[in-house]
Amino acid sequence: MTTEAPSPTLGDVVAVLERMYDPSWARDWDAVGLVCGDPDSPVRRVLLAVDPSPSVIEEALAWRADLVITHHPLFLRPVHGIPTSTQKGRVVHQLVRGGCALYTAHTNADVAAPGVSDALARVLGLTDLVPLSADDADPTDKVVTFVPEAAVEKVIDALAAAGAGELGEYQRCAWTATGTGTFVQGPPPASLLGIAEEGEEGATGPGGAPHKAHRPHEADREPGERESVEERRIEMVVPRHRRSAALAALRLAHPYADPSIDVYELAPWSGPRGIGRVGTLGTPTSLREFAMLVAEALPGTAQGVRVAGEPTSVVQRVAVCGGAGDSLFDAVRGSGADVFVTADLRHHPASELRDRAGDGPPYLVDVAHWASEWPWLAGVANRLEGAMDELGRPIEVHVSTRTTDPWTFRLPSPGGVVR
Ligand SMILES: [Zn+2]
C-alpha cells in the first residue's frame, strides 16, 4: 500500500461500491447501504464478511478497520432504537465507538453481474454463465440518424462520448449502412403528391424527414427540383437516462443544422443481471464427483455437502444460487440444469422437486448458506482495491477469517446410512 497517497473518504468508497452494486437493484423488501459511519471520515482499511456478527465486528475493531462491508444486513426491519441492551444495538455502539462504518450490499450484490452467484459458479469451474432468473435490462433507447460519409466517424465518436454504444464489455458499438436520401426543396404538398403519382419514391429522407434547408448544394437548386444525397444510417444504443446528453452531442456533431433523428424505446428484455446463474462444467461428471468438487471449492462447514440424486448420475449443466434458492425451482427446471447448488433447502420443496423429477435431473446439492456466499468476498476485495487504486486513493481490503455459519458440529444419523 502506498502510504503517501491520500486516503479516500467513506463517501468516496461508497460511491465506488454503488457503481458495483447499485442500491436500486435491491429487492423491495431489502435494506442495503450505509448502516453507520461518517461519509467525510477517511478510510484506510476495509474488512469484508458475509455477516455483521459479533465475531466479525471484534475482528474489524482489533484490526482497526475503518469500514466493514457485509452481504447480510444488520437491520432488515425498521427499529425504533439501538440500545446496547439489544445485540444489534451493541454492534452499532461498538462500531461507532471504534470509528468503524458498516455498509451492506445484499440483493443488489446477488443480482449484480458479476455478483454473489457468479462467484459461486466460478469457484465450481462453470463457464458460459447466464442468470437463472434474469432481471430486465436497464431501459435503453436506440438512436438512428443519417449522416453524410465525411461526418460518420465524428458523429459516432460524439455519441459514444455521451454514453451511446456500450454493449457489455464493448464500447462505441454502432451499426451503419449506406443509402440514398431524396428530397425536393421547398415544394408545396401538392407537388409532393404529383411526384408520388408518377410512381417515384417519396420525397423524404430515410428517416422520414427531409433535410431540405440544410442539404448540400441548396443554393444551386430550384424549388421543386428532386435531389438525392448519399448518406449513412447510423444506429447506436443509448441508456435511456443518457438520451438528452446523447441527442445534444449528436446535434452538435452532425453537419446539418436540422438532422434527421429517430429515437426508439427498446422493449424490456432479459439483461445480464439476475438471481442465480446457470453454466456448464468442462466435462460431464458423476453427481458424486461433482459434490466432491463443491466440497473442495467451498470453505469448510459442519454441514458439509448434502446431495439428492443417484451418485452415478451424470451432470454437466449446473444451476447455482448463493444463499437460499428454493424459490427458484421452476427456473431451475426451465434452465435444463442437471443439478442445482444452493443453500437452506427444506424438506417439502426438496422432496417435491425430487418426486417430480423421478430418477432424473435436476438433482440437488445443498451447502451451508454462509459457504455459498463466501466466494463473493474475494471478488469484492479485488474489484474495490483495483477501483480505489485507479482513483489514486488506495485502501487495504481484507476478507474476514471468521466463520459465521451458525452450525458447529454434525453427527451421522444413528444407524447412519452413508452412501
Ligand atoms: Zn444470504
XYZ file of C-alpha atoms and ligand atoms in Angstrom:
420
model
C 0.000 0.000 0.000
C 1.249 3.467 -0.868
C 1.165 5.313 2.419
C 1.866 8.730 0.826
C -1.341 8.647 -1.241
C -4.271 10.490 0.325
C -6.916 8.284 1.909
C -10.358 8.269 0.358
C -13.343 9.282 2.411
C -16.070 6.848 3.313
C -18.209 8.716 0.770
C -15.613 8.018 -1.954
C -15.603 4.284 -1.153
C -19.392 4.135 -1.013
C -19.598 5.829 -4.427
C -17.380 3.101 -5.898
C -19.382 0.350 -4.166
C -22.634 1.747 -5.505
C -21.313 1.625 -9.048
C -20.566 -2.079 -8.476
C -23.807 -2.781 -6.590
C -26.367 -0.112 -7.413
C -28.826 0.121 -4.468
C -31.692 0.448 -6.979
C -31.066 -3.190 -7.989
C -32.030 -4.413 -4.482
C -35.393 -6.135 -3.972
C -38.180 -4.019 -2.462
C -38.038 -5.790 0.911
C -34.296 -5.415 1.307
C -32.282 -2.883 3.343
C -28.939 -2.033 1.756
C -26.408 0.772 2.006
C -24.659 2.574 4.833
C -25.779 1.446 8.304
C -23.472 3.723 10.277
C -20.461 5.924 9.574
C -19.495 9.493 8.617
C -19.175 9.914 4.834
C -16.459 12.559 5.379
C -14.205 10.350 7.520
C -11.096 8.740 5.949
C -10.997 5.059 5.056
C -7.732 3.108 5.037
C -8.753 -0.420 5.974
C -11.846 -2.347 4.896
C -12.953 -5.749 6.188
C -15.330 -7.902 4.138
C -17.643 -10.528 5.635
C -20.894 -12.340 4.909
C -22.470 -11.460 8.294
C -22.181 -8.452 10.640
C -21.842 -10.875 13.536
C -20.139 -10.020 16.855
C -17.038 -12.050 15.925
C -16.646 -10.121 12.672
C -17.044 -6.749 14.438
C -14.470 -7.847 17.010
C -12.048 -8.780 14.213
C -12.664 -5.431 12.460
C -12.022 -3.364 15.584
C -8.912 -5.383 16.503
C -7.525 -4.688 13.001
C -8.534 -1.005 13.309
C -10.738 -1.243 10.219
C -12.490 1.952 9.143
C -15.246 0.126 7.295
C -16.904 -3.301 7.391
C -18.782 -4.390 4.277
C -21.175 -7.301 4.766
C -23.540 -9.160 2.496
C -26.287 -9.649 5.069
C -27.969 -6.561 6.545
C -27.675 -5.852 10.257
C -31.217 -4.463 10.226
C -33.771 -5.812 7.769
C -36.826 -4.406 9.568
C -37.340 -0.883 10.941
C -36.158 -0.300 14.524
C -37.032 2.459 16.971
C -33.829 2.399 18.950
C -30.384 0.883 19.203
C -29.795 0.464 22.970
C -26.824 -1.657 23.965
C -29.239 -3.967 25.757
C -30.008 -5.444 22.330
C -27.460 -7.477 20.383
C -27.753 -5.337 17.255
C -27.699 -2.122 19.270
C -24.459 -3.299 20.872
C -22.960 -3.865 17.432
C -23.806 -0.318 16.362
C -22.354 1.188 19.558
C -19.173 -0.866 19.217
C -18.743 0.260 15.624
C -19.369 3.937 16.361
C -17.041 3.888 19.386
C -14.372 2.176 17.268
C -14.731 4.723 14.444
C -15.770 1.968 12.058
C -18.534 2.253 9.464
C -20.834 -0.586 8.320
C -22.113 -0.994 4.786
C -24.394 -3.683 3.309
C -24.677 -4.936 -0.277
C -27.297 -7.689 -0.229
C -29.779 -8.449 -3.025
C -28.164 -5.709 -5.139
C -24.986 -7.826 -4.961
C -26.969 -11.032 -5.597
C -28.282 -9.771 -8.931
C -25.169 -7.826 -9.986
C -23.021 -9.107 -12.838
C -20.582 -10.094 -11.516
C -22.367 -10.862 -8.277
C -22.697 -13.413 -5.489
C -23.800 -16.354 -7.647
C -21.177 -15.597 -10.327
C -18.519 -16.063 -7.671
C -20.052 -19.369 -6.551
C -20.290 -20.554 -10.172
C -16.694 -19.616 -10.918
C -15.186 -21.455 -7.946
C -17.035 -24.550 -9.228
C -15.424 -24.059 -12.646
C -18.627 -23.230 -14.535
C -18.427 -21.244 -17.773
C -20.874 -19.538 -20.154
C -22.811 -18.100 -17.230
C -26.282 -16.633 -17.636
C -28.759 -15.579 -14.930
C -31.030 -18.319 -13.628
C -33.817 -15.747 -13.246
C -32.892 -12.653 -15.238
C -33.845 -9.098 -14.326
C -34.963 -6.786 -17.129
C -32.086 -4.936 -18.727
C -31.760 -1.231 -17.961
C -34.169 0.949 -20.012
C -32.464 1.504 -23.345
C -33.116 3.580 -26.469
C -31.835 3.126 -29.964
C -30.841 6.342 -31.721
C -30.846 6.369 -35.526
C -29.534 9.195 -37.653
C -28.444 9.796 -41.267
C -25.072 11.374 -41.896
C -23.005 12.236 -44.981
C -19.988 9.955 -45.297
C -17.394 12.535 -44.258
C -19.021 13.084 -40.852
C -19.769 9.464 -39.891
C -16.792 8.885 -37.571
C -17.214 12.281 -35.908
C -20.889 11.601 -35.150
C -20.182 8.095 -33.808
C -17.376 9.499 -31.625
C -19.681 12.188 -30.248
C -22.468 9.715 -29.464
C -20.008 7.303 -27.823
C -18.560 10.096 -25.676
C -22.108 10.856 -24.489
C -22.657 7.239 -23.367
C -24.018 5.583 -26.509
C -22.790 2.308 -27.996
C -21.914 0.424 -24.806
C -22.725 -3.278 -25.123
C -21.320 -5.434 -22.335
C -17.549 -5.115 -22.432
C -17.629 -3.346 -25.817
C -17.546 0.413 -26.358
C -18.501 2.622 -29.332
C -20.689 -0.070 -30.888
C -22.547 1.215 -33.948
C -24.219 -0.258 -36.995
C -24.162 1.634 -40.285
C -25.485 1.167 -43.787
C -25.231 3.370 -46.846
C -28.360 4.562 -48.563
C -29.775 7.403 -50.531
C -31.882 10.180 -49.124
C -34.021 12.108 -51.534
C -35.876 15.395 -51.191
C -37.402 18.259 -53.012
C -36.584 21.743 -51.919
C -39.496 23.807 -50.732
C -42.409 22.371 -52.760
C -45.982 22.683 -51.553
C -47.703 19.412 -50.578
C -49.459 19.256 -53.961
C -46.128 18.917 -55.722
C -45.189 16.041 -53.454
C -48.415 14.301 -54.360
C -47.632 14.834 -58.024
C -44.295 13.099 -57.678
C -45.902 10.152 -55.919
C -48.459 9.777 -58.713
C -45.631 9.454 -61.177
C -44.583 6.256 -59.389
C -41.419 7.720 -57.910
C -40.178 7.188 -54.376
C -41.325 9.597 -51.715
C -39.555 12.857 -51.187
C -38.386 12.227 -47.673
C -35.061 11.006 -46.450
C -34.578 7.555 -44.900
C -35.518 8.966 -41.512
C -38.810 10.227 -42.875
C -37.950 13.920 -42.621
C -36.490 15.999 -45.428
C -33.366 17.975 -44.598
C -34.088 20.436 -47.375
C -32.903 23.575 -45.616
C -29.557 22.035 -44.909
C -28.814 19.715 -47.782
C -25.651 20.233 -49.867
C -25.974 22.394 -52.972
C -29.060 24.042 -51.573
C -28.188 27.303 -53.210
C -27.905 25.604 -56.607
C -31.318 24.009 -56.620
C -34.525 25.324 -57.942
C -37.665 24.922 -55.824
C -39.426 21.694 -56.798
C -36.299 20.047 -58.184
C -35.541 16.494 -56.976
C -32.253 15.933 -55.193
C -30.570 12.719 -53.991
C -27.857 12.550 -51.374
C -25.838 9.529 -50.318
C -25.828 9.171 -46.532
C -25.026 6.607 -43.907
C -27.644 5.401 -41.466
C -26.071 5.105 -38.004
C -27.703 3.087 -35.201
C -26.458 3.102 -31.622
C -27.973 2.005 -28.325
C -28.143 4.585 -25.533
C -29.074 4.132 -21.856
C -32.394 5.943 -21.541
C -31.107 8.193 -18.778
C -28.411 9.404 -21.220
C -30.904 10.222 -24.004
C -30.767 14.012 -23.648
C -26.980 14.105 -23.469
C -26.650 11.792 -26.480
C -29.063 13.814 -28.616
C -27.338 17.073 -27.674
C -23.954 15.593 -28.652
C -25.390 14.238 -31.888
C -26.858 17.603 -32.905
C -23.555 19.320 -32.149
C -21.505 16.871 -34.213
C -23.904 16.497 -37.160
C -23.090 18.668 -40.192
C -26.754 19.511 -40.801
C -28.363 22.109 -38.568
C -31.610 20.125 -38.552
C -30.601 16.469 -38.797
C -32.993 13.587 -39.082
C -33.013 11.699 -35.762
C -35.197 8.766 -34.703
C -35.317 7.550 -31.107
C -36.761 4.077 -30.462
C -37.556 2.918 -26.930
C -36.455 -0.721 -26.895
C -38.787 -3.280 -25.312
C -37.664 -4.600 -21.892
C -35.805 -7.875 -22.212
C -33.541 -10.058 -20.130
C -30.355 -8.346 -19.079
C -27.087 -9.658 -17.659
C -28.237 -9.198 -14.049
C -30.499 -11.520 -12.099
C -30.741 -14.099 -9.348
C -28.639 -17.277 -9.619
C -26.533 -18.420 -12.541
C -26.547 -21.351 -14.943
C -23.328 -22.582 -16.506
C -21.516 -25.605 -17.829
C -18.809 -27.895 -16.462
C -15.891 -28.538 -18.814
C -16.652 -32.274 -18.892
C -19.640 -34.359 -17.805
C -19.088 -35.819 -14.356
C -20.904 -38.036 -11.897
C -23.084 -36.429 -9.265
C -20.804 -37.874 -6.583
C -17.666 -36.358 -8.165
C -19.433 -33.059 -8.645
C -20.467 -32.989 -4.970
C -16.830 -33.647 -4.026
C -15.784 -30.741 -6.246
C -18.305 -28.499 -4.432
C -16.992 -29.656 -1.037
C -13.404 -28.855 -2.036
C -14.213 -25.484 -3.612
C -16.095 -24.007 -0.647
C -14.862 -23.208 2.864
C -15.307 -25.997 5.388
C -18.524 -26.134 7.414
C -20.072 -28.575 9.859
C -22.915 -29.248 7.438
C -20.669 -30.184 4.551
C -22.491 -31.008 1.314
C -25.873 -32.772 1.131
C -26.985 -34.352 -2.130
C -30.314 -35.539 -3.531
C -29.919 -37.889 -6.516
C -28.179 -41.084 -7.529
C -24.412 -40.675 -7.067
C -23.667 -42.149 -10.512
C -25.997 -39.773 -12.379
C -24.131 -37.673 -14.934
C -24.205 -33.876 -14.652
C -22.755 -31.086 -16.804
C -25.186 -28.178 -16.873
C -25.264 -26.625 -13.405
C -27.526 -24.016 -11.799
C -26.310 -22.226 -8.679
C -27.766 -19.706 -6.262
C -25.764 -18.281 -3.381
C -27.958 -18.256 -0.248
C -31.445 -19.747 -0.026
C -32.551 -20.778 -3.517
C -35.623 -22.960 -3.113
C -37.880 -20.278 -4.621
C -36.086 -20.839 -7.933
C -37.059 -24.435 -8.652
C -39.253 -23.504 -11.634
C -36.368 -21.529 -13.133
C -34.026 -24.476 -12.470
C -36.346 -26.856 -14.315
C -36.754 -24.345 -17.149
C -32.983 -23.891 -17.483
C -32.366 -27.546 -18.294
C -29.838 -27.777 -15.446
C -28.788 -31.273 -14.375
C -28.074 -30.167 -10.819
C -28.836 -27.162 -8.600
C -26.370 -25.968 -5.968
C -27.852 -23.743 -3.282
C -28.410 -23.484 0.480
C -31.119 -23.806 3.129
C -33.163 -26.395 1.245
C -36.178 -27.507 3.265
C -37.803 -30.931 3.368
C -41.016 -30.192 1.453
C -39.718 -28.170 -1.500
C -36.739 -30.521 -1.926
C -38.936 -33.634 -1.712
C -41.441 -32.243 -4.198
C -38.743 -31.356 -6.697
C -37.160 -34.796 -6.489
C -40.530 -36.629 -6.583
C -41.439 -34.733 -9.733
C -38.082 -35.463 -11.344
C -38.294 -39.221 -10.746
C -34.796 -40.658 -11.094
C -33.724 -37.884 -13.451
C -32.498 -34.316 -13.165
C -32.457 -31.797 -11.652
C -30.525 -33.183 -8.682
C -29.891 -31.073 -5.610
C -26.699 -30.117 -3.822
C -27.273 -28.257 -0.546
C -24.413 -26.395 1.152
C -24.196 -24.044 4.144
C -25.693 -20.613 3.410
C -22.532 -18.821 4.608
C -20.271 -21.052 2.492
C -22.333 -20.452 -0.660
C -21.912 -16.674 -0.372
C -18.341 -16.571 0.915
C -16.631 -16.853 -2.535
C -18.108 -13.449 -3.434
C -15.932 -11.665 -0.880
C -12.637 -12.245 -2.714
C -14.075 -10.713 -5.871
C -15.298 -7.650 -3.985
C -11.843 -7.226 -2.430
C -10.127 -7.311 -5.829
C -12.563 -5.001 -7.545
C -12.699 -2.490 -4.702
C -8.916 -2.346 -4.270
C -8.466 -2.009 -8.031
C -11.045 0.759 -8.339
C -9.555 2.761 -5.434
C -6.036 2.328 -6.871
C -7.270 3.709 -10.176
C -8.621 6.750 -8.353
C -5.221 7.248 -6.697
C -6.827 6.560 -3.301
C -5.525 3.106 -2.350
C -7.061 1.181 0.529
C -6.295 -2.121 2.219
C -9.072 -4.704 1.917
C -9.171 -7.996 3.830
C -11.664 -10.832 3.808
C -12.725 -11.815 7.332
C -11.200 -15.038 8.621
C -14.184 -15.737 10.892
C -16.653 -18.482 10.023
C -20.138 -17.151 10.637
C -22.001 -20.335 9.764
C -24.016 -20.961 12.962
C -23.679 -24.771 12.833
C -20.674 -26.069 14.764
C -20.759 -29.865 14.516
C -22.683 -32.722 12.976
C -23.184 -36.414 13.729
C -24.170 -39.123 11.284
C -27.717 -40.346 11.997
C -27.946 -43.391 14.270
C -27.526 -46.455 12.121
C -26.203 -43.883 9.637
C -26.886 -44.596 6.014
C -23.855 -43.224 4.227
C -23.594 -43.597 0.519
Zn -27.534 -14.852 2.202
